[in-house]
């Protein structure tokens, strides 16, 4: 035993004399842990624009300023947690994500997940609890309302909507659907369950579109289309004319 001790001490002495230190093994971090940290993203700010639940299916439309793919995935996963808090017996979740401020005519991302066998049947997915995620952000999502054709008229589609509301006319669930103007070349589109209001960049353009039997009535740069045909269109025309021809 003493002999072994002397040999060990001698080795240590020789290493020190040569200016070398005993090499210690480097600490190796688990690869899986590093990968998990890289893939973890915080949930971005968002708001729920549509929330529909029925027959075990939760369909939700979100809007968020983020276009980062990892953050949108994190947002989708957040919906799974939220569904468990909001509803019972959720079989499947369907998520559509809009880019806030964009008028793109496609969603930034879409996803669906099956939570039980019934959900697998409705979604067509084979796995439970795993989202099928589609990322669609591209150049069109950089398009904003400012990039659409602009009108020089001193009234807007918003003014027409306000006139309808002030006149007591039905305008259920008003929403901005100007993303459709990317294809239509309109300036703005406001949609309600009762009437849609299209604003065009010029009177000439509105007349040209109206001549193609688009919409139900036209005045100035505005075309309206009645979505509820049981309503009295003349009252809407009168309210529109009061704004356009004031």
PDB file of C-alpha atoms in Angstrom:
ATOM      1  CA  UNK A   1       0.000   0.000   0.000  1.00  0.00           C
ATOM      2  CA  UNK A   2       2.839   2.401   0.875  1.00  0.00           C
ATOM      3  CA  UNK A   3       4.462   1.629  -2.466  1.00  0.00           C
ATOM      4  CA  UNK A   4       1.293   2.635  -4.328  1.00  0.00           C
ATOM      5  CA  UNK A   5       1.064   5.837  -2.301  1.00  0.00           C
ATOM      6  CA  UNK A   6       4.647   6.762  -3.188  1.00  0.00           C
ATOM      7  CA  UNK A   7       3.999   6.146  -6.887  1.00  0.00           C
ATOM      8  CA  UNK A   8       0.901   8.372  -6.823  1.00  0.00           C
ATOM      9  CA  UNK A   9       2.738  11.119  -4.963  1.00  0.00           C
ATOM     10  CA  UNK A  10       5.673  10.873  -7.362  1.00  0.00           C
ATOM     11  CA  UNK A  11       3.324  11.230 -10.373  1.00  0.00           C
ATOM     12  CA  UNK A  12       1.719  14.299  -8.880  1.00  0.00           C
ATOM     13  CA  UNK A  13       5.194  15.767  -8.156  1.00  0.00           C
ATOM     14  CA  UNK A  14       6.379  15.143 -11.726  1.00  0.00           C
ATOM     15  CA  UNK A  15       3.247  16.763 -13.217  1.00  0.00           C
ATOM     16  CA  UNK A  16       3.690  19.821 -11.045  1.00  0.00           C
ATOM     17  CA  UNK A  17       7.383  20.045 -11.921  1.00  0.00           C
ATOM     18  CA  UNK A  18       6.573  19.995 -15.638  1.00  0.00           C
ATOM     19  CA  UNK A  19       3.999  22.776 -15.219  1.00  0.00           C
ATOM     20  CA  UNK A  20       1.069  20.520 -15.998  1.00  0.00           C
ATOM     21  CA  UNK A  21      -2.078  20.119 -13.981  1.00  0.00           C
ATOM     22  CA  UNK A  22      -4.234  17.081 -13.637  1.00  0.00           C
ATOM     23  CA  UNK A  23      -6.871  17.123 -16.415  1.00  0.00           C
ATOM     24  CA  UNK A  24     -10.441  17.061 -15.116  1.00  0.00           C
ATOM     25  CA  UNK A  25     -13.258  15.778 -17.306  1.00  0.00           C
ATOM     26  CA  UNK A  26     -15.495  18.533 -18.768  1.00  0.00           C
ATOM     27  CA  UNK A  27     -19.074  18.764 -17.609  1.00  0.00           C
ATOM     28  CA  UNK A  28     -21.363  17.681 -20.421  1.00  0.00           C
ATOM     29  CA  UNK A  29     -24.905  19.074 -20.488  1.00  0.00           C
ATOM     30  CA  UNK A  30     -27.666  16.743 -21.626  1.00  0.00           C
ATOM     31  CA  UNK A  31     -28.414  17.337 -25.310  1.00  0.00           C
ATOM     32  CA  UNK A  32     -32.129  16.780 -24.790  1.00  0.00           C
ATOM     33  CA  UNK A  33     -32.240  19.542 -22.180  1.00  0.00           C
ATOM     34  CA  UNK A  34     -30.546  22.064 -24.513  1.00  0.00           C
ATOM     35  CA  UNK A  35     -32.891  21.156 -27.370  1.00  0.00           C
ATOM     36  CA  UNK A  36     -35.917  21.627 -25.140  1.00  0.00           C
ATOM     37  CA  UNK A  37     -34.737  25.084 -24.095  1.00  0.00           C
ATOM     38  CA  UNK A  38     -34.155  26.112 -27.728  1.00  0.00           C
ATOM     39  CA  UNK A  39     -37.630  25.029 -28.792  1.00  0.00           C
ATOM     40  CA  UNK A  40     -39.448  26.678 -25.897  1.00  0.00           C
ATOM     41  CA  UNK A  41     -41.166  29.930 -26.892  1.00  0.00           C
ATOM     42  CA  UNK A  42     -43.379  32.226 -24.886  1.00  0.00           C
ATOM     43  CA  UNK A  43     -47.018  32.688 -25.809  1.00  0.00           C
ATOM     44  CA  UNK A  44     -47.416  35.995 -27.726  1.00  0.00           C
ATOM     45  CA  UNK A  45     -50.114  38.566 -27.060  1.00  0.00           C
ATOM     46  CA  UNK A  46     -53.409  37.614 -28.663  1.00  0.00           C
ATOM     47  CA  UNK A  47     -57.139  38.139 -28.609  1.00  0.00           C
ATOM     48  CA  UNK A  48     -59.964  35.743 -29.384  1.00  0.00           C
ATOM     49  CA  UNK A  49     -62.084  37.047 -32.268  1.00  0.00           C
ATOM     50  CA  UNK A  50     -64.375  34.052 -32.714  1.00  0.00           C
ATOM     51  CA  UNK A  51     -65.230  31.336 -30.190  1.00  0.00           C
ATOM     52  CA  UNK A  52     -67.559  28.527 -31.241  1.00  0.00           C
ATOM     53  CA  UNK A  53     -68.156  25.264 -29.398  1.00  0.00           C
ATOM     54  CA  UNK A  54     -70.552  22.497 -30.329  1.00  0.00           C
ATOM     55  CA  UNK A  55     -70.695  18.711 -30.683  1.00  0.00           C
ATOM     56  CA  UNK A  56     -67.336  18.381 -28.977  1.00  0.00           C
ATOM     57  CA  UNK A  57     -65.580  20.679 -31.462  1.00  0.00           C
ATOM     58  CA  UNK A  58     -64.022  23.950 -30.321  1.00  0.00           C
ATOM     59  CA  UNK A  59     -63.342  26.316 -33.227  1.00  0.00           C
ATOM     60  CA  UNK A  60     -61.456  29.490 -32.378  1.00  0.00           C
ATOM     61  CA  UNK A  61     -60.100  32.400 -34.429  1.00  0.00           C
ATOM     62  CA  UNK A  62     -57.251  34.389 -32.882  1.00  0.00           C
ATOM     63  CA  UNK A  63     -55.397  37.546 -33.855  1.00  0.00           C
ATOM     64  CA  UNK A  64     -51.842  38.325 -32.763  1.00  0.00           C
ATOM     65  CA  UNK A  65     -49.101  40.766 -33.779  1.00  0.00           C
ATOM     66  CA  UNK A  66     -46.586  37.898 -33.867  1.00  0.00           C
ATOM     67  CA  UNK A  67     -45.633  36.078 -37.058  1.00  0.00           C
ATOM     68  CA  UNK A  68     -42.883  33.990 -35.446  1.00  0.00           C
ATOM     69  CA  UNK A  69     -43.490  30.315 -36.180  1.00  0.00           C
ATOM     70  CA  UNK A  70     -42.399  29.081 -32.736  1.00  0.00           C
ATOM     71  CA  UNK A  71     -44.560  31.658 -30.974  1.00  0.00           C
ATOM     72  CA  UNK A  72     -47.588  30.729 -33.076  1.00  0.00           C
ATOM     73  CA  UNK A  73     -47.005  27.076 -32.180  1.00  0.00           C
ATOM     74  CA  UNK A  74     -46.849  28.067 -28.514  1.00  0.00           C
ATOM     75  CA  UNK A  75     -50.122  29.944 -28.958  1.00  0.00           C
ATOM     76  CA  UNK A  76     -51.751  26.872 -30.463  1.00  0.00           C
ATOM     77  CA  UNK A  77     -50.607  24.762 -27.513  1.00  0.00           C
ATOM     78  CA  UNK A  78     -52.026  27.406 -25.173  1.00  0.00           C
ATOM     79  CA  UNK A  79     -55.446  26.801 -26.721  1.00  0.00           C
ATOM     80  CA  UNK A  80     -55.340  23.200 -25.525  1.00  0.00           C
ATOM     81  CA  UNK A  81     -54.963  24.421 -21.934  1.00  0.00           C
ATOM     82  CA  UNK A  82     -57.646  27.050 -22.394  1.00  0.00           C
ATOM     83  CA  UNK A  83     -60.112  24.553 -23.854  1.00  0.00           C
ATOM     84  CA  UNK A  84     -59.831  22.392 -20.731  1.00  0.00           C
ATOM     85  CA  UNK A  85     -60.738  25.419 -18.597  1.00  0.00           C
ATOM     86  CA  UNK A  86     -63.596  26.711 -20.766  1.00  0.00           C
ATOM     87  CA  UNK A  87     -65.453  23.615 -21.906  1.00  0.00           C
ATOM     88  CA  UNK A  88     -66.170  20.029 -20.938  1.00  0.00           C
ATOM     89  CA  UNK A  89     -66.090  17.079 -23.309  1.00  0.00           C
ATOM     90  CA  UNK A  90     -63.862  18.735 -25.911  1.00  0.00           C
ATOM     91  CA  UNK A  91     -63.056  16.145 -28.574  1.00  0.00           C
ATOM     92  CA  UNK A  92     -61.181  18.336 -31.035  1.00  0.00           C
ATOM     93  CA  UNK A  93     -59.738  21.848 -31.283  1.00  0.00           C
ATOM     94  CA  UNK A  94     -59.515  23.876 -34.494  1.00  0.00           C
ATOM     95  CA  UNK A  95     -57.377  27.041 -34.429  1.00  0.00           C
ATOM     96  CA  UNK A  96     -57.111  29.779 -37.070  1.00  0.00           C
ATOM     97  CA  UNK A  97     -54.644  32.614 -36.428  1.00  0.00           C
ATOM     98  CA  UNK A  98     -54.774  36.056 -38.074  1.00  0.00           C
ATOM     99  CA  UNK A  99     -51.888  38.503 -38.213  1.00  0.00           C
ATOM    100  CA  UNK A 100     -52.957  41.680 -36.438  1.00  0.00           C
ATOM    101  CA  UNK A 101     -53.014  44.651 -38.806  1.00  0.00           C
ATOM    102  CA  UNK A 102     -52.623  42.478 -41.895  1.00  0.00           C
ATOM    103  CA  UNK A 103     -55.214  42.303 -44.666  1.00  0.00           C
ATOM    104  CA  UNK A 104     -53.889  39.012 -45.991  1.00  0.00           C
ATOM    105  CA  UNK A 105     -56.644  36.776 -47.348  1.00  0.00           C
ATOM    106  CA  UNK A 106     -55.167  33.686 -45.675  1.00  0.00           C
ATOM    107  CA  UNK A 107     -54.555  32.840 -42.034  1.00  0.00           C
ATOM    108  CA  UNK A 108     -51.026  33.173 -40.652  1.00  0.00           C
ATOM    109  CA  UNK A 109     -51.354  29.679 -39.218  1.00  0.00           C
ATOM    110  CA  UNK A 110     -53.950  26.954 -38.822  1.00  0.00           C
ATOM    111  CA  UNK A 111     -53.974  23.926 -36.560  1.00  0.00           C
ATOM    112  CA  UNK A 112     -56.166  21.083 -35.373  1.00  0.00           C
ATOM    113  CA  UNK A 113     -55.855  18.405 -32.716  1.00  0.00           C
ATOM    114  CA  UNK A 114     -57.845  15.336 -31.701  1.00  0.00           C
ATOM    115  CA  UNK A 115     -58.291  14.724 -27.978  1.00  0.00           C
ATOM    116  CA  UNK A 116     -60.252  11.450 -28.121  1.00  0.00           C
ATOM    117  CA  UNK A 117     -61.479   8.866 -30.604  1.00  0.00           C
ATOM    118  CA  UNK A 118     -64.395  11.067 -31.628  1.00  0.00           C
ATOM    119  CA  UNK A 119     -61.939  13.887 -32.289  1.00  0.00           C
ATOM    120  CA  UNK A 120     -59.828  11.597 -34.461  1.00  0.00           C
ATOM    121  CA  UNK A 121     -62.873  10.907 -36.602  1.00  0.00           C
ATOM    122  CA  UNK A 122     -63.755  14.598 -37.061  1.00  0.00           C
ATOM    123  CA  UNK A 123     -60.204  15.824 -37.687  1.00  0.00           C
ATOM    124  CA  UNK A 124     -58.957  12.862 -39.701  1.00  0.00           C
ATOM    125  CA  UNK A 125     -55.855  12.689 -37.503  1.00  0.00           C
ATOM    126  CA  UNK A 126     -54.255   9.436 -36.344  1.00  0.00           C
ATOM    127  CA  UNK A 127     -52.618  10.660 -33.127  1.00  0.00           C
ATOM    128  CA  UNK A 128     -54.210  12.004 -29.963  1.00  0.00           C
ATOM    129  CA  UNK A 129     -53.034  15.251 -28.402  1.00  0.00           C
ATOM    130  CA  UNK A 130     -50.637  16.199 -31.215  1.00  0.00           C
ATOM    131  CA  UNK A 131     -51.478  19.317 -33.223  1.00  0.00           C
ATOM    132  CA  UNK A 132     -51.311  19.305 -37.008  1.00  0.00           C
ATOM    133  CA  UNK A 133     -49.837  22.776 -37.581  1.00  0.00           C
ATOM    134  CA  UNK A 134     -49.679  24.744 -40.844  1.00  0.00           C
ATOM    135  CA  UNK A 135     -47.591  27.922 -41.060  1.00  0.00           C
ATOM    136  CA  UNK A 136     -48.690  30.234 -43.882  1.00  0.00           C
ATOM    137  CA  UNK A 137     -46.910  33.535 -43.265  1.00  0.00           C
ATOM    138  CA  UNK A 138     -45.501  35.049 -46.456  1.00  0.00           C
ATOM    139  CA  UNK A 139     -45.304  38.336 -48.314  1.00  0.00           C
ATOM    140  CA  UNK A 140     -49.081  38.772 -48.316  1.00  0.00           C
ATOM    141  CA  UNK A 141     -49.021  39.025 -44.533  1.00  0.00           C
ATOM    142  CA  UNK A 142     -46.931  42.159 -44.798  1.00  0.00           C
ATOM    143  CA  UNK A 143     -49.817  43.846 -46.624  1.00  0.00           C
ATOM    144  CA  UNK A 144     -51.749  46.280 -44.445  1.00  0.00           C
ATOM    145  CA  UNK A 145     -54.790  48.479 -45.054  1.00  0.00           C
ATOM    146  CA  UNK A 146     -52.445  51.326 -46.037  1.00  0.00           C
ATOM    147  CA  UNK A 147     -51.255  49.228 -48.985  1.00  0.00           C
ATOM    148  CA  UNK A 148     -54.786  48.954 -50.435  1.00  0.00           C
ATOM    149  CA  UNK A 149     -56.122  51.454 -52.998  1.00  0.00           C
ATOM    150  CA  UNK A 150     -57.115  54.683 -51.257  1.00  0.00           C
ATOM    151  CA  UNK A 151     -60.150  56.888 -51.830  1.00  0.00           C
ATOM    152  CA  UNK A 152     -60.163  60.690 -51.974  1.00  0.00           C
ATOM    153  CA  UNK A 153     -63.801  60.931 -50.869  1.00  0.00           C
ATOM    154  CA  UNK A 154     -64.485  62.786 -47.609  1.00  0.00           C
ATOM    155  CA  UNK A 155     -66.493  59.814 -46.251  1.00  0.00           C
ATOM    156  CA  UNK A 156     -65.577  56.197 -45.614  1.00  0.00           C
ATOM    157  CA  UNK A 157     -67.223  52.828 -45.128  1.00  0.00           C
ATOM    158  CA  UNK A 158     -66.976  53.497 -41.383  1.00  0.00           C
ATOM    159  CA  UNK A 159     -69.124  56.611 -41.826  1.00  0.00           C
ATOM    160  CA  UNK A 160     -71.763  54.586 -43.663  1.00  0.00           C
ATOM    161  CA  UNK A 161     -71.813  51.962 -40.908  1.00  0.00           C
ATOM    162  CA  UNK A 162     -72.176  54.662 -38.270  1.00  0.00           C
ATOM    163  CA  UNK A 163     -75.052  56.214 -40.247  1.00  0.00           C
ATOM    164  CA  UNK A 164     -76.849  52.869 -40.341  1.00  0.00           C
ATOM    165  CA  UNK A 165     -76.411  52.464 -36.597  1.00  0.00           C
ATOM    166  CA  UNK A 166     -77.536  56.040 -35.859  1.00  0.00           C
ATOM    167  CA  UNK A 167     -80.658  55.399 -37.943  1.00  0.00           C
ATOM    168  CA  UNK A 168     -81.456  52.335 -35.855  1.00  0.00           C
ATOM    169  CA  UNK A 169     -80.855  49.941 -38.736  1.00  0.00           C
ATOM    170  CA  UNK A 170     -79.686  46.420 -37.983  1.00  0.00           C
ATOM    171  CA  UNK A 171     -75.911  45.895 -38.215  1.00  0.00           C
ATOM    172  CA  UNK A 172     -75.315  42.705 -36.233  1.00  0.00           C
ATOM    173  CA  UNK A 173     -71.713  41.704 -35.487  1.00  0.00           C
ATOM    174  CA  UNK A 174     -69.825  44.332 -37.523  1.00  0.00           C
ATOM    175  CA  UNK A 175     -66.299  43.284 -38.509  1.00  0.00           C
ATOM    176  CA  UNK A 176     -63.544  44.440 -40.826  1.00  0.00           C
ATOM    177  CA  UNK A 177     -63.077  42.033 -43.745  1.00  0.00           C
ATOM    178  CA  UNK A 178     -60.772  44.291 -45.755  1.00  0.00           C
ATOM    179  CA  UNK A 179     -58.498  41.300 -46.410  1.00  0.00           C
ATOM    180  CA  UNK A 180     -60.887  40.492 -49.253  1.00  0.00           C
ATOM    181  CA  UNK A 181     -59.981  43.840 -50.863  1.00  0.00           C
ATOM    182  CA  UNK A 182     -56.587  42.377 -51.786  1.00  0.00           C
ATOM    183  CA  UNK A 183     -58.397  40.487 -54.565  1.00  0.00           C
ATOM    184  CA  UNK A 184     -61.285  42.886 -55.177  1.00  0.00           C
ATOM    185  CA  UNK A 185     -59.233  46.116 -55.386  1.00  0.00           C
ATOM    186  CA  UNK A 186     -61.584  47.820 -52.968  1.00  0.00           C
ATOM    187  CA  UNK A 187     -60.414  50.246 -50.276  1.00  0.00           C
ATOM    188  CA  UNK A 188     -62.305  48.785 -47.323  1.00  0.00           C
ATOM    189  CA  UNK A 189     -64.947  46.164 -46.585  1.00  0.00           C
ATOM    190  CA  UNK A 190     -67.089  46.164 -43.466  1.00  0.00           C
ATOM    191  CA  UNK A 191     -69.329  43.138 -42.996  1.00  0.00           C
ATOM    192  CA  UNK A 192     -72.307  42.563 -40.707  1.00  0.00           C
ATOM    193  CA  UNK A 193     -74.845  39.771 -40.583  1.00  0.00           C
ATOM    194  CA  UNK A 194     -77.324  42.161 -42.205  1.00  0.00           C
ATOM    195  CA  UNK A 195     -75.389  44.265 -44.724  1.00  0.00           C
ATOM    196  CA  UNK A 196     -71.899  44.508 -46.221  1.00  0.00           C
ATOM    197  CA  UNK A 197     -70.343  47.898 -47.029  1.00  0.00           C
ATOM    198  CA  UNK A 198     -67.749  48.116 -49.809  1.00  0.00           C
ATOM    199  CA  UNK A 199     -65.668  51.259 -50.253  1.00  0.00           C
ATOM    200  CA  UNK A 200     -63.936  51.785 -53.628  1.00  0.00           C
ATOM    201  CA  UNK A 201     -61.059  54.095 -54.573  1.00  0.00           C
ATOM    202  CA  UNK A 202     -63.233  56.222 -56.896  1.00  0.00           C
ATOM    203  CA  UNK A 203     -66.831  56.814 -57.950  1.00  0.00           C
ATOM    204  CA  UNK A 204     -65.944  55.520 -61.431  1.00  0.00           C
ATOM    205  CA  UNK A 205     -64.618  52.267 -59.976  1.00  0.00           C
ATOM    206  CA  UNK A 206     -67.732  51.814 -57.828  1.00  0.00           C
ATOM    207  CA  UNK A 207     -69.980  52.422 -60.862  1.00  0.00           C
ATOM    208  CA  UNK A 208     -67.940  49.971 -62.953  1.00  0.00           C
ATOM    209  CA  UNK A 209     -68.270  47.253 -60.304  1.00  0.00           C
ATOM    210  CA  UNK A 210     -71.965  47.973 -59.750  1.00  0.00           C
ATOM    211  CA  UNK A 211     -72.611  47.662 -63.511  1.00  0.00           C
ATOM    212  CA  UNK A 212     -71.402  44.058 -63.246  1.00  0.00           C
ATOM    213  CA  UNK A 213     -74.370  43.341 -60.921  1.00  0.00           C
ATOM    214  CA  UNK A 214     -72.146  43.380 -57.849  1.00  0.00           C
ATOM    215  CA  UNK A 215     -74.029  44.393 -54.696  1.00  0.00           C
ATOM    216  CA  UNK A 216     -77.543  45.760 -54.264  1.00  0.00           C
ATOM    217  CA  UNK A 217     -77.072  49.547 -54.290  1.00  0.00           C
ATOM    218  CA  UNK A 218     -74.326  52.071 -55.083  1.00  0.00           C
ATOM    219  CA  UNK A 219     -73.806  55.703 -54.125  1.00  0.00           C
ATOM    220  CA  UNK A 220     -70.569  57.586 -54.659  1.00  0.00           C
ATOM    221  CA  UNK A 221     -67.661  55.302 -53.780  1.00  0.00           C
ATOM    222  CA  UNK A 222     -69.869  52.960 -51.731  1.00  0.00           C
ATOM    223  CA  UNK A 223     -71.646  49.733 -52.668  1.00  0.00           C
ATOM    224  CA  UNK A 224     -73.847  47.903 -50.191  1.00  0.00           C
ATOM    225  CA  UNK A 225     -74.966  44.292 -50.348  1.00  0.00           C
ATOM    226  CA  UNK A 226     -77.860  43.059 -48.243  1.00  0.00           C
ATOM    227  CA  UNK A 227     -77.049  39.815 -46.445  1.00  0.00           C
ATOM    228  CA  UNK A 228     -80.452  39.714 -44.778  1.00  0.00           C
ATOM    229  CA  UNK A 229     -82.909  40.012 -47.670  1.00  0.00           C
ATOM    230  CA  UNK A 230     -85.871  40.444 -45.306  1.00  0.00           C
ATOM    231  CA  UNK A 231     -84.724  43.927 -44.289  1.00  0.00           C
ATOM    232  CA  UNK A 232     -85.971  47.100 -45.989  1.00  0.00           C
ATOM    233  CA  UNK A 233     -83.085  48.028 -48.304  1.00  0.00           C
ATOM    234  CA  UNK A 234     -84.552  51.471 -49.039  1.00  0.00           C
ATOM    235  CA  UNK A 235     -83.898  52.563 -45.438  1.00  0.00           C
ATOM    236  CA  UNK A 236     -80.232  51.611 -45.849  1.00  0.00           C
ATOM    237  CA  UNK A 237     -80.053  53.423 -49.204  1.00  0.00           C
ATOM    238  CA  UNK A 238     -81.530  56.571 -47.647  1.00  0.00           C
ATOM    239  CA  UNK A 239     -79.017  56.487 -44.790  1.00  0.00           C
ATOM    240  CA  UNK A 240     -76.165  55.925 -47.245  1.00  0.00           C
ATOM    241  CA  UNK A 241     -77.294  58.807 -49.481  1.00  0.00           C
ATOM    242  CA  UNK A 242     -77.476  61.150 -46.472  1.00  0.00           C
ATOM    243  CA  UNK A 243     -73.728  60.613 -45.982  1.00  0.00           C
ATOM    244  CA  UNK A 244     -72.607  60.522 -49.613  1.00  0.00           C
ATOM    245  CA  UNK A 245     -74.680  63.469 -50.855  1.00  0.00           C
ATOM    246  CA  UNK A 246     -74.647  65.718 -47.780  1.00  0.00           C
TER     247      UNK A 246
END
